[in-house]
CSV table of C-alpha atoms in Angstrom, one decimal:
chain,number,residue,atom,x,y,z
A,16,UNK,CA,47.1,-33.6,10.8
A,17,UNK,CA,48.8,-32.6,14.0
A,18,UNK,CA,52.2,-32.2,15.8
A,19,UNK,CA,53.5,-35.2,16.6
A,20,UNK,CA,56.7,-36.2,18.7
A,21,UNK,CA,59.0,-39.0,18.2
A,22,UNK,CA,61.0,-40.6,21.1
A,23,UNK,CA,63.0,-43.9,22.0
A,24,UNK,CA,64.1,-45.5,24.9
A,25,UNK,CA,67.7,-43.9,25.1
A,26,UNK,CA,66.2,-40.4,25.3
A,27,UNK,CA,66.4,-39.3,21.8
A,28,UNK,CA,63.3,-37.2,20.7
A,29,UNK,CA,62.3,-35.3,17.6
A,30,UNK,CA,59.2,-33.1,16.7
A,31,UNK,CA,57.5,-33.3,13.3
A,32,UNK,CA,55.3,-30.6,12.0
A,33,UNK,CA,52.5,-30.9,9.6
A,34,UNK,CA,54.0,-28.4,7.3
A,35,UNK,CA,57.2,-30.6,7.1
A,36,UNK,CA,58.3,-31.3,3.7
A,37,UNK,CA,58.6,-34.9,4.5
A,38,UNK,CA,55.7,-37.3,5.7
A,39,UNK,CA,54.8,-37.9,9.2
A,40,UNK,CA,55.7,-41.8,8.1
A,41,UNK,CA,58.9,-41.2,6.2
A,42,UNK,CA,60.3,-38.8,9.0
A,43,UNK,CA,59.5,-41.5,11.7
A,44,UNK,CA,61.0,-44.2,9.7
A,45,UNK,CA,64.1,-42.0,9.4
A,46,UNK,CA,64.1,-41.4,13.1
A,47,UNK,CA,63.9,-45.2,13.6
A,48,UNK,CA,66.8,-46.0,11.2
A,49,UNK,CA,69.0,-43.7,12.9
A,50,UNK,CA,68.5,-44.8,16.4
A,51,UNK,CA,67.3,-48.3,16.2
A,52,UNK,CA,70.1,-50.7,17.6
A,53,UNK,CA,70.5,-54.0,19.7
A,54,UNK,CA,69.7,-52.4,22.6
A,55,UNK,CA,67.5,-49.7,21.7
A,56,UNK,CA,64.2,-51.3,20.3
A,57,UNK,CA,61.5,-49.3,21.7
A,58,UNK,CA,60.1,-46.2,20.0
A,59,UNK,CA,57.2,-44.0,20.9
A,60,UNK,CA,55.0,-41.4,18.7
A,61,UNK,CA,53.1,-39.0,20.6
A,62,UNK,CA,50.3,-36.8,19.8
A,63,UNK,CA,50.6,-34.5,23.0
A,64,UNK,CA,47.7,-32.2,21.6
A,65,UNK,CA,45.2,-35.0,22.0
A,66,UNK,CA,47.1,-36.9,24.6
A,67,UNK,CA,47.7,-39.8,22.5
A,68,UNK,CA,50.5,-42.3,21.8
A,69,UNK,CA,51.6,-45.4,20.1
A,70,UNK,CA,54.5,-47.5,21.3
A,71,UNK,CA,56.5,-49.9,19.3
A,72,UNK,CA,58.4,-52.7,21.1
A,73,UNK,CA,60.2,-54.1,17.9
A,74,UNK,CA,62.0,-57.0,19.4
A,75,UNK,CA,59.1,-58.2,21.2
A,76,UNK,CA,56.9,-57.9,18.1
A,77,UNK,CA,54.3,-56.0,20.4
A,78,UNK,CA,52.6,-52.3,20.0
A,79,UNK,CA,50.6,-50.5,22.6
A,80,UNK,CA,48.3,-47.7,22.2
A,81,UNK,CA,47.9,-45.1,24.7
A,82,UNK,CA,45.0,-42.9,25.5
A,83,UNK,CA,45.3,-39.8,28.2
A,84,UNK,CA,47.8,-38.9,30.7
A,85,UNK,CA,46.2,-38.4,33.9
A,86,UNK,CA,44.7,-41.8,34.2
A,87,UNK,CA,45.9,-43.3,30.6
A,88,UNK,CA,44.3,-46.2,29.1
A,89,UNK,CA,46.8,-48.7,27.6
A,90,UNK,CA,46.2,-51.5,25.4
A,91,UNK,CA,48.4,-54.0,23.8
A,92,UNK,CA,48.6,-56.4,21.0
A,93,UNK,CA,51.0,-58.7,19.2
A,94,UNK,CA,52.3,-58.2,15.8
A,95,UNK,CA,54.0,-60.5,13.3
A,96,UNK,CA,56.9,-58.1,11.7
A,97,UNK,CA,58.2,-54.7,10.9
A,98,UNK,CA,55.4,-54.4,7.9
A,99,UNK,CA,52.8,-54.9,10.7
A,100,UNK,CA,54.6,-52.3,13.0
A,101,UNK,CA,54.6,-49.8,9.7
A,102,UNK,CA,50.8,-50.3,9.1
A,103,UNK,CA,50.2,-49.5,12.8
A,104,UNK,CA,52.3,-46.3,12.6
A,105,UNK,CA,50.4,-45.2,9.2
A,106,UNK,CA,46.8,-45.6,10.9
A,107,UNK,CA,48.1,-43.8,14.1
A,108,UNK,CA,49.5,-41.0,12.1
A,109,UNK,CA,46.5,-40.5,10.0
A,110,UNK,CA,44.0,-41.2,12.7
A,111,UNK,CA,45.1,-41.4,16.0
A,112,UNK,CA,43.9,-43.8,18.7
A,113,UNK,CA,40.6,-44.6,17.5
A,114,UNK,CA,42.0,-45.4,13.8
A,115,UNK,CA,43.5,-48.6,15.3
A,116,UNK,CA,40.3,-50.1,16.5
A,117,UNK,CA,40.1,-52.4,13.5
A,118,UNK,CA,43.6,-53.4,13.7
A,119,UNK,CA,42.5,-55.3,16.9
A,120,UNK,CA,41.8,-57.3,18.9
A,121,UNK,CA,43.3,-54.9,21.6
A,122,UNK,CA,44.3,-56.5,25.3
A,123,UNK,CA,43.9,-54.7,28.4
A,124,UNK,CA,47.1,-55.1,29.9
A,125,UNK,CA,50.4,-56.8,29.8
A,126,UNK,CA,49.5,-60.2,31.3
A,127,UNK,CA,46.7,-60.5,28.7
A,128,UNK,CA,49.6,-59.8,26.2
A,129,UNK,CA,51.7,-62.7,27.6
A,130,UNK,CA,48.7,-64.9,27.7
A,131,UNK,CA,48.3,-64.0,24.1
A,132,UNK,CA,52.0,-64.7,23.5
A,133,UNK,CA,51.8,-68.3,24.7
A,134,UNK,CA,48.8,-68.9,22.5
A,135,UNK,CA,50.8,-67.9,19.7
A,136,UNK,CA,53.6,-69.8,20.4
A,137,UNK,CA,51.4,-72.8,21.0
A,138,UNK,CA,49.7,-72.4,17.3
A,139,UNK,CA,53.1,-73.5,15.9
A,140,UNK,CA,53.4,-76.6,18.2
A,141,UNK,CA,53.2,-80.2,16.9
A,142,UNK,CA,50.2,-80.8,18.7
A,143,UNK,CA,48.1,-77.9,17.0
A,144,UNK,CA,49.5,-78.8,13.7
A,145,UNK,CA,48.8,-82.7,13.7
A,146,UNK,CA,45.3,-83.3,12.1
A,147,UNK,CA,43.1,-85.1,15.0
A,148,UNK,CA,42.6,-88.2,12.7
A,149,UNK,CA,46.4,-89.1,12.8
A,150,UNK,CA,46.7,-87.7,16.3
A,151,UNK,CA,44.1,-90.4,17.2
A,152,UNK,CA,46.0,-93.2,15.2
A,153,UNK,CA,49.0,-92.5,16.9
A,154,UNK,CA,47.5,-92.5,20.4
A,155,UNK,CA,45.6,-95.8,19.7
A,156,UNK,CA,48.8,-97.7,18.8
A,157,UNK,CA,50.7,-96.1,22.0
A,158,UNK,CA,47.8,-97.0,24.2
A,159,UNK,CA,48.2,-100.6,22.9
A,160,UNK,CA,52.2,-100.4,23.0
A,161,UNK,CA,51.7,-99.7,26.8
A,162,UNK,CA,49.5,-103.1,27.1
A,163,UNK,CA,46.4,-101.2,27.2
A,164,UNK,CA,43.0,-101.0,25.0
A,165,UNK,CA,41.3,-97.9,23.8
A,166,UNK,CA,37.8,-98.0,25.3
A,167,UNK,CA,34.7,-96.8,24.0
A,168,UNK,CA,31.7,-95.9,26.1
A,169,UNK,CA,28.5,-93.8,24.8
A,170,UNK,CA,30.7,-92.7,21.4
A,171,UNK,CA,33.6,-91.5,23.3
A,172,UNK,CA,36.8,-93.6,23.2
A,173,UNK,CA,39.7,-93.1,25.9
A,174,UNK,CA,43.1,-93.6,25.3
A,175,UNK,CA,46.1,-93.6,27.8
A,176,UNK,CA,49.6,-94.6,28.2
A,177,UNK,CA,52.5,-93.8,30.5
A,178,UNK,CA,56.3,-93.8,30.6
A,179,UNK,CA,56.3,-96.2,34.0
A,180,UNK,CA,57.9,-93.2,35.7
A,181,UNK,CA,54.6,-91.5,37.1
A,182,UNK,CA,54.3,-89.5,33.9
A,183,UNK,CA,51.0,-90.2,31.6
A,184,UNK,CA,48.8,-89.0,28.9
A,185,UNK,CA,45.1,-89.7,28.7
A,186,UNK,CA,42.9,-88.6,25.8
A,187,UNK,CA,39.2,-88.5,25.0
A,188,UNK,CA,37.5,-88.2,21.7
A,189,UNK,CA,33.9,-88.3,20.7
A,190,UNK,CA,32.6,-89.8,17.5
A,191,UNK,CA,31.9,-86.1,15.9
A,192,UNK,CA,35.8,-85.2,16.8
A,193,UNK,CA,35.7,-83.3,19.8
A,194,UNK,CA,38.4,-84.0,22.1
A,195,UNK,CA,40.5,-83.5,25.4
A,196,UNK,CA,44.1,-84.3,25.6
A,197,UNK,CA,45.7,-84.2,29.5
A,198,UNK,CA,49.3,-84.6,30.0
A,199,UNK,CA,50.7,-85.3,33.5
A,200,UNK,CA,54.3,-84.8,34.3
A,201,UNK,CA,54.7,-85.3,38.0
A,202,UNK,CA,58.3,-83.5,38.3
A,203,UNK,CA,56.6,-80.2,36.6
A,204,UNK,CA,56.0,-76.7,38.6
A,205,UNK,CA,52.3,-77.4,37.1
A,206,UNK,CA,52.1,-80.7,39.4
A,207,UNK,CA,49.2,-79.3,41.6
A,208,UNK,CA,47.7,-82.5,43.3
A,209,UNK,CA,48.4,-81.0,46.7
A,210,UNK,CA,46.1,-78.0,45.8
A,211,UNK,CA,43.1,-79.2,44.6
A,212,UNK,CA,41.5,-75.6,43.7
A,213,UNK,CA,44.9,-74.8,41.6
A,214,UNK,CA,44.5,-78.0,39.9
A,215,UNK,CA,40.9,-77.4,39.2
A,216,UNK,CA,41.4,-74.4,38.0
A,217,UNK,CA,43.8,-75.5,35.0
A,218,UNK,CA,40.7,-76.6,33.4
A,219,UNK,CA,39.2,-73.6,33.3
A,220,UNK,CA,37.6,-72.6,30.0
A,221,UNK,CA,37.1,-76.2,29.0
A,222,UNK,CA,33.5,-76.6,27.4
A,223,UNK,CA,31.4,-78.4,29.7
A,224,UNK,CA,31.0,-81.5,27.6
A,225,UNK,CA,34.4,-81.9,27.7
A,226,UNK,CA,35.2,-81.2,31.1
A,227,UNK,CA,32.6,-83.8,32.1
A,228,UNK,CA,35.0,-86.5,30.7
A,229,UNK,CA,37.5,-85.8,33.4
A,230,UNK,CA,35.3,-85.6,36.4
A,231,UNK,CA,34.7,-88.5,38.4
A,232,UNK,CA,36.1,-90.9,35.9
A,233,UNK,CA,36.9,-94.7,36.8
A,234,UNK,CA,40.4,-95.1,38.0
A,235,UNK,CA,42.8,-96.6,35.5
A,236,UNK,CA,46.1,-97.3,35.4
A,237,UNK,CA,47.2,-94.0,33.8
A,238,UNK,CA,44.8,-91.5,35.7
A,239,UNK,CA,45.5,-90.1,38.9
A,240,UNK,CA,42.3,-88.8,40.4
A,241,UNK,CA,42.5,-85.8,42.8
A,242,UNK,CA,40.0,-84.3,44.8
A,243,UNK,CA,37.8,-81.7,43.2
A,244,UNK,CA,36.9,-78.2,45.6
A,245,UNK,CA,33.4,-78.9,44.4
A,246,UNK,CA,33.1,-82.4,45.3
A,247,UNK,CA,34.4,-85.6,43.6
A,248,UNK,CA,37.3,-85.9,41.4
A,249,UNK,CA,39.2,-84.5,38.5
A,250,UNK,CA,42.0,-86.1,36.6
A,251,UNK,CA,45.3,-84.7,37.6
A,252,UNK,CA,46.9,-82.6,34.8
A,253,UNK,CA,50.0,-80.6,34.1
A,254,UNK,CA,48.6,-79.9,30.3
A,255,UNK,CA,45.2,-79.3,29.4
A,256,UNK,CA,44.4,-79.4,25.5
A,257,UNK,CA,41.1,-79.0,24.0
A,258,UNK,CA,39.8,-80.2,20.5
A,259,UNK,CA,36.4,-78.4,20.2
A,260,UNK,CA,37.8,-76.2,17.8
A,261,UNK,CA,41.5,-75.8,16.4
A,262,UNK,CA,43.5,-77.4,19.3
A,263,UNK,CA,44.1,-75.1,22.1
A,264,UNK,CA,45.4,-74.8,25.6
A,265,UNK,CA,42.6,-74.4,28.2
A,266,UNK,CA,42.3,-70.9,29.3
A,267,UNK,CA,43.4,-72.0,33.0
A,268,UNK,CA,46.6,-73.6,31.7
A,269,UNK,CA,47.3,-70.5,30.0
A,270,UNK,CA,46.6,-68.2,32.9
A,271,UNK,CA,48.8,-70.4,35.1
A,272,UNK,CA,51.7,-70.4,32.7
A,273,UNK,CA,51.7,-66.6,32.5
A,274,UNK,CA,51.0,-66.2,36.3
A,275,UNK,CA,54.0,-68.7,37.1
A,276,UNK,CA,56.0,-67.6,34.4
A,277,UNK,CA,56.5,-71.0,33.0
A,278,UNK,CA,56.6,-72.3,29.6
A,279,UNK,CA,54.6,-74.8,27.6
A,280,UNK,CA,57.3,-77.3,27.9
A,281,UNK,CA,56.4,-77.4,31.4
A,282,UNK,CA,53.3,-79.2,30.5
A,283,UNK,CA,55.0,-82.2,29.7
A,284,UNK,CA,53.3,-82.3,26.2
A,285,UNK,CA,56.6,-82.3,24.3
A,286,UNK,CA,58.2,-85.4,25.7
A,287,UNK,CA,55.2,-87.0,26.4
A,288,UNK,CA,53.2,-86.6,23.2
A,289,UNK,CA,54.9,-84.4,20.5
A,290,UNK,CA,58.0,-86.5,20.2
A,291,UNK,CA,55.7,-89.2,18.8
A,292,UNK,CA,54.1,-86.6,16.6
A,293,UNK,CA,57.2,-85.0,15.0
A,294,UNK,CA,58.2,-88.4,13.6
A,295,UNK,CA,58.1,-88.5,9.9
A,296,UNK,CA,57.9,-92.5,9.9
A,297,UNK,CA,55.8,-93.6,12.9
A,298,UNK,CA,57.1,-96.8,13.1
A,299,UNK,CA,58.0,-99.4,15.9
A,300,UNK,CA,61.9,-98.4,15.4
A,301,UNK,CA,61.3,-94.8,15.8
A,302,UNK,CA,59.2,-95.2,18.7
A,303,UNK,CA,61.7,-97.4,20.4
A,304,UNK,CA,64.4,-94.7,19.8
A,305,UNK,CA,62.2,-92.1,21.2
A,306,UNK,CA,60.8,-94.1,24.3
A,307,UNK,CA,63.2,-96.2,26.2
A,308,UNK,CA,60.8,-97.1,29.0
A,309,UNK,CA,59.0,-99.5,26.3
A,310,UNK,CA,60.6,-102.9,25.3
A,311,UNK,CA,61.0,-103.5,21.5
A,312,UNK,CA,58.7,-106.4,22.1
A,313,UNK,CA,55.9,-104.4,23.4
A,314,UNK,CA,56.3,-101.7,20.8
A,315,UNK,CA,56.4,-104.5,17.9
A,316,UNK,CA,52.8,-106.1,19.7
A,317,UNK,CA,51.1,-102.8,20.2
A,318,UNK,CA,51.8,-101.9,16.5
A,319,UNK,CA,50.6,-105.4,15.3
A,320,UNK,CA,47.3,-105.2,17.3
A,321,UNK,CA,46.2,-102.0,15.9
A,322,UNK,CA,43.8,-102.6,13.0
A,323,UNK,CA,44.6,-100.6,9.9
A,324,UNK,CA,42.3,-97.8,8.8
A,325,UNK,CA,39.4,-98.5,7.0
A,326,UNK,CA,38.6,-97.0,3.5
A,327,UNK,CA,36.5,-94.4,3.8
A,328,UNK,CA,33.2,-94.3,1.8
A,329,UNK,CA,32.9,-92.1,-1.3
A,330,UNK,CA,31.3,-89.1,-0.5
A,331,UNK,CA,27.8,-87.6,-2.5
A,332,UNK,CA,29.0,-86.3,-5.7
A,333,UNK,CA,26.8,-83.3,-5.9
A,334,UNK,CA,27.2,-82.4,-2.3
A,335,UNK,CA,31.1,-82.4,-2.7
A,336,UNK,CA,31.1,-80.2,-5.8
A,337,UNK,CA,28.8,-77.9,-4.0
A,338,UNK,CA,31.4,-77.7,-1.0
A,339,UNK,CA,34.2,-77.5,-3.3
A,340,UNK,CA,32.7,-74.2,-4.9
A,341,UNK,CA,31.5,-72.8,-1.8
A,342,UNK,CA,35.4,-73.1,-0.7
A,343,UNK,CA,36.5,-71.8,-3.8
A,344,UNK,CA,34.5,-68.7,-3.5
A,345,UNK,CA,34.9,-68.0,0.1
A,346,UNK,CA,37.2,-70.3,1.9
A,347,UNK,CA,40.7,-71.4,2.5
A,348,UNK,CA,42.8,-74.0,4.5
A,349,UNK,CA,44.4,-72.9,7.7
A,350,UNK,CA,48.1,-72.9,7.5
A,351,UNK,CA,48.5,-76.5,9.0
A,352,UNK,CA,46.0,-78.0,6.3
A,353,UNK,CA,44.0,-79.3,9.4
A,354,UNK,CA,40.6,-77.1,8.6
A,355,UNK,CA,38.9,-75.4,5.8
A,356,UNK,CA,37.8,-72.0,6.8
A,357,UNK,CA,34.8,-70.4,5.1
A,358,UNK,CA,33.4,-67.1,5.3
A,359,UNK,CA,36.5,-65.9,7.5
A,360,UNK,CA,35.5,-62.4,8.7
A,361,UNK,CA,32.0,-62.4,7.9
A,362,UNK,CA,29.1,-62.1,10.2
A,363,UNK,CA,26.1,-64.3,10.0
A,364,UNK,CA,24.3,-61.6,7.9
A,365,UNK,CA,27.1,-61.1,5.6
A,366,UNK,CA,27.6,-64.7,4.6
A,367,UNK,CA,24.0,-64.9,4.0
A,368,UNK,CA,22.2,-67.8,2.4
A,369,UNK,CA,25.4,-69.3,1.1
A,370,UNK,CA,26.3,-70.2,4.6
A,371,UNK,CA,23.0,-71.8,5.2
A,372,UNK,CA,23.7,-74.0,2.0
A,373,UNK,CA,27.3,-74.8,3.3
A,374,UNK,CA,26.0,-76.2,6.7
A,375,UNK,CA,23.6,-78.4,4.8
A,376,UNK,CA,26.2,-79.7,2.8
A,377,UNK,CA,28.5,-80.2,5.8
A,378,UNK,CA,25.7,-82.4,7.3
A,379,UNK,CA,25.2,-84.2,4.1
A,380,UNK,CA,28.8,-85.2,3.7
A,381,UNK,CA,29.2,-86.0,7.3
A,382,UNK,CA,32.2,-83.7,7.8
A,383,UNK,CA,33.3,-82.6,11.0
A,384,UNK,CA,32.5,-78.9,11.7
A,385,UNK,CA,34.3,-77.3,14.8
A,386,UNK,CA,33.8,-74.5,16.8
A,387,UNK,CA,35.6,-71.5,15.3
A,388,UNK,CA,38.3,-69.7,17.4
A,389,UNK,CA,37.7,-67.1,20.1
A,390,UNK,CA,37.2,-63.7,18.6
A,391,UNK,CA,36.1,-65.1,15.2
A,392,UNK,CA,33.4,-63.5,13.3
A,393,UNK,CA,30.0,-64.9,13.9
A,394,UNK,CA,29.5,-66.1,10.3
A,395,UNK,CA,32.9,-68.2,10.1
A,396,UNK,CA,32.9,-71.9,9.5
A,397,UNK,CA,35.6,-74.1,10.5
A,398,UNK,CA,35.7,-77.8,9.3
A,399,UNK,CA,38.5,-80.6,9.8
A,400,UNK,CA,40.2,-81.4,6.5
A,401,UNK,CA,38.9,-84.7,4.8
A,402,UNK,CA,41.4,-86.5,2.3
A,403,UNK,CA,38.2,-87.0,0.0
A,404,UNK,CA,37.5,-83.4,-0.5
A,405,UNK,CA,41.2,-82.6,-0.6
A,406,UNK,CA,41.6,-84.9,-3.5
A,407,UNK,CA,38.8,-82.7,-5.3
A,408,UNK,CA,39.8,-79.3,-4.3
A,409,UNK,CA,43.1,-79.6,-6.4
A,410,UNK,CA,40.6,-79.0,-9.3
A,411,UNK,CA,39.2,-75.7,-7.7
A,412,UNK,CA,42.1,-74.1,-5.9
């Protein structure tokens, strides 16, 4: 243990010494309780001897760890609540800067922190929490409501519709479940059609197989093709959302939102897509209420023209039981019940032969395995939920 100094954003300070009758954690908590207020939510614990500090921004839900004074190294991360702040304080008190390594990932600057905050905000969105199976069903209906037909070429199905005022939604999904949803709001500050390089940058981070879906595509009534700086064209977008793993905003879109201090709403995804996803009952009447640009007759025709979903074939019994057992031993459902997550936090080596068996079972059952999110451990396996598996998991949870 070493001497520590507590301080806040209003100039209050207190030193804690190792021989104090009160623990450093309790002393800091008392300091925070005395001085925290609506206009005072930034607190600092400093180890001057080792040139280290931990800074808590309580209202912003962030922490910052600092190493050095001459050329300080500052790293940031988002935290969820006061309990998470307290855990960071405890680790810093007992082990300093390096003790916080395992509480990462730590971000290198405030800009990266802002981008992380946007991703966390999107993680609670209607698009993220809607299963791609249901998303595709609703996109298919809305495409037909708009007087168009879904088009499938080389196992890729394209959906598209507009609001008659220059705003559009286009989506591509492969037979294996990978997909890309692109929104275009012509009134948005993200409308960069007059700047091909900035427009193309919105797609940064999109996997190559999905990016190919928007390059040099045949023109349609819902796509606006703009020149690409490398030649050819790309589909104009103000919002780019990938389905290679859990639904996510493209890296380039996140960077643009952060740099321009824009919000997710500026992508147009809310009124163009999510308004149709938040409907508990997706009916012609509900769509007519949300989308005044379509006639009631067009909406009725679109719903009537969309085939009902086929009853899925029964799964192999032995493979299903083995998947459920592996899930019970090493898995859970993500908070939106969109994915099964197995071997969370494990490396490939730690997961071992059980992971190999899982991958074989997934192939046998024909389930949709997707890419794990960035930063996930190498052994993690993410699989889209399936109602046939869900029916069995009730006996295993």
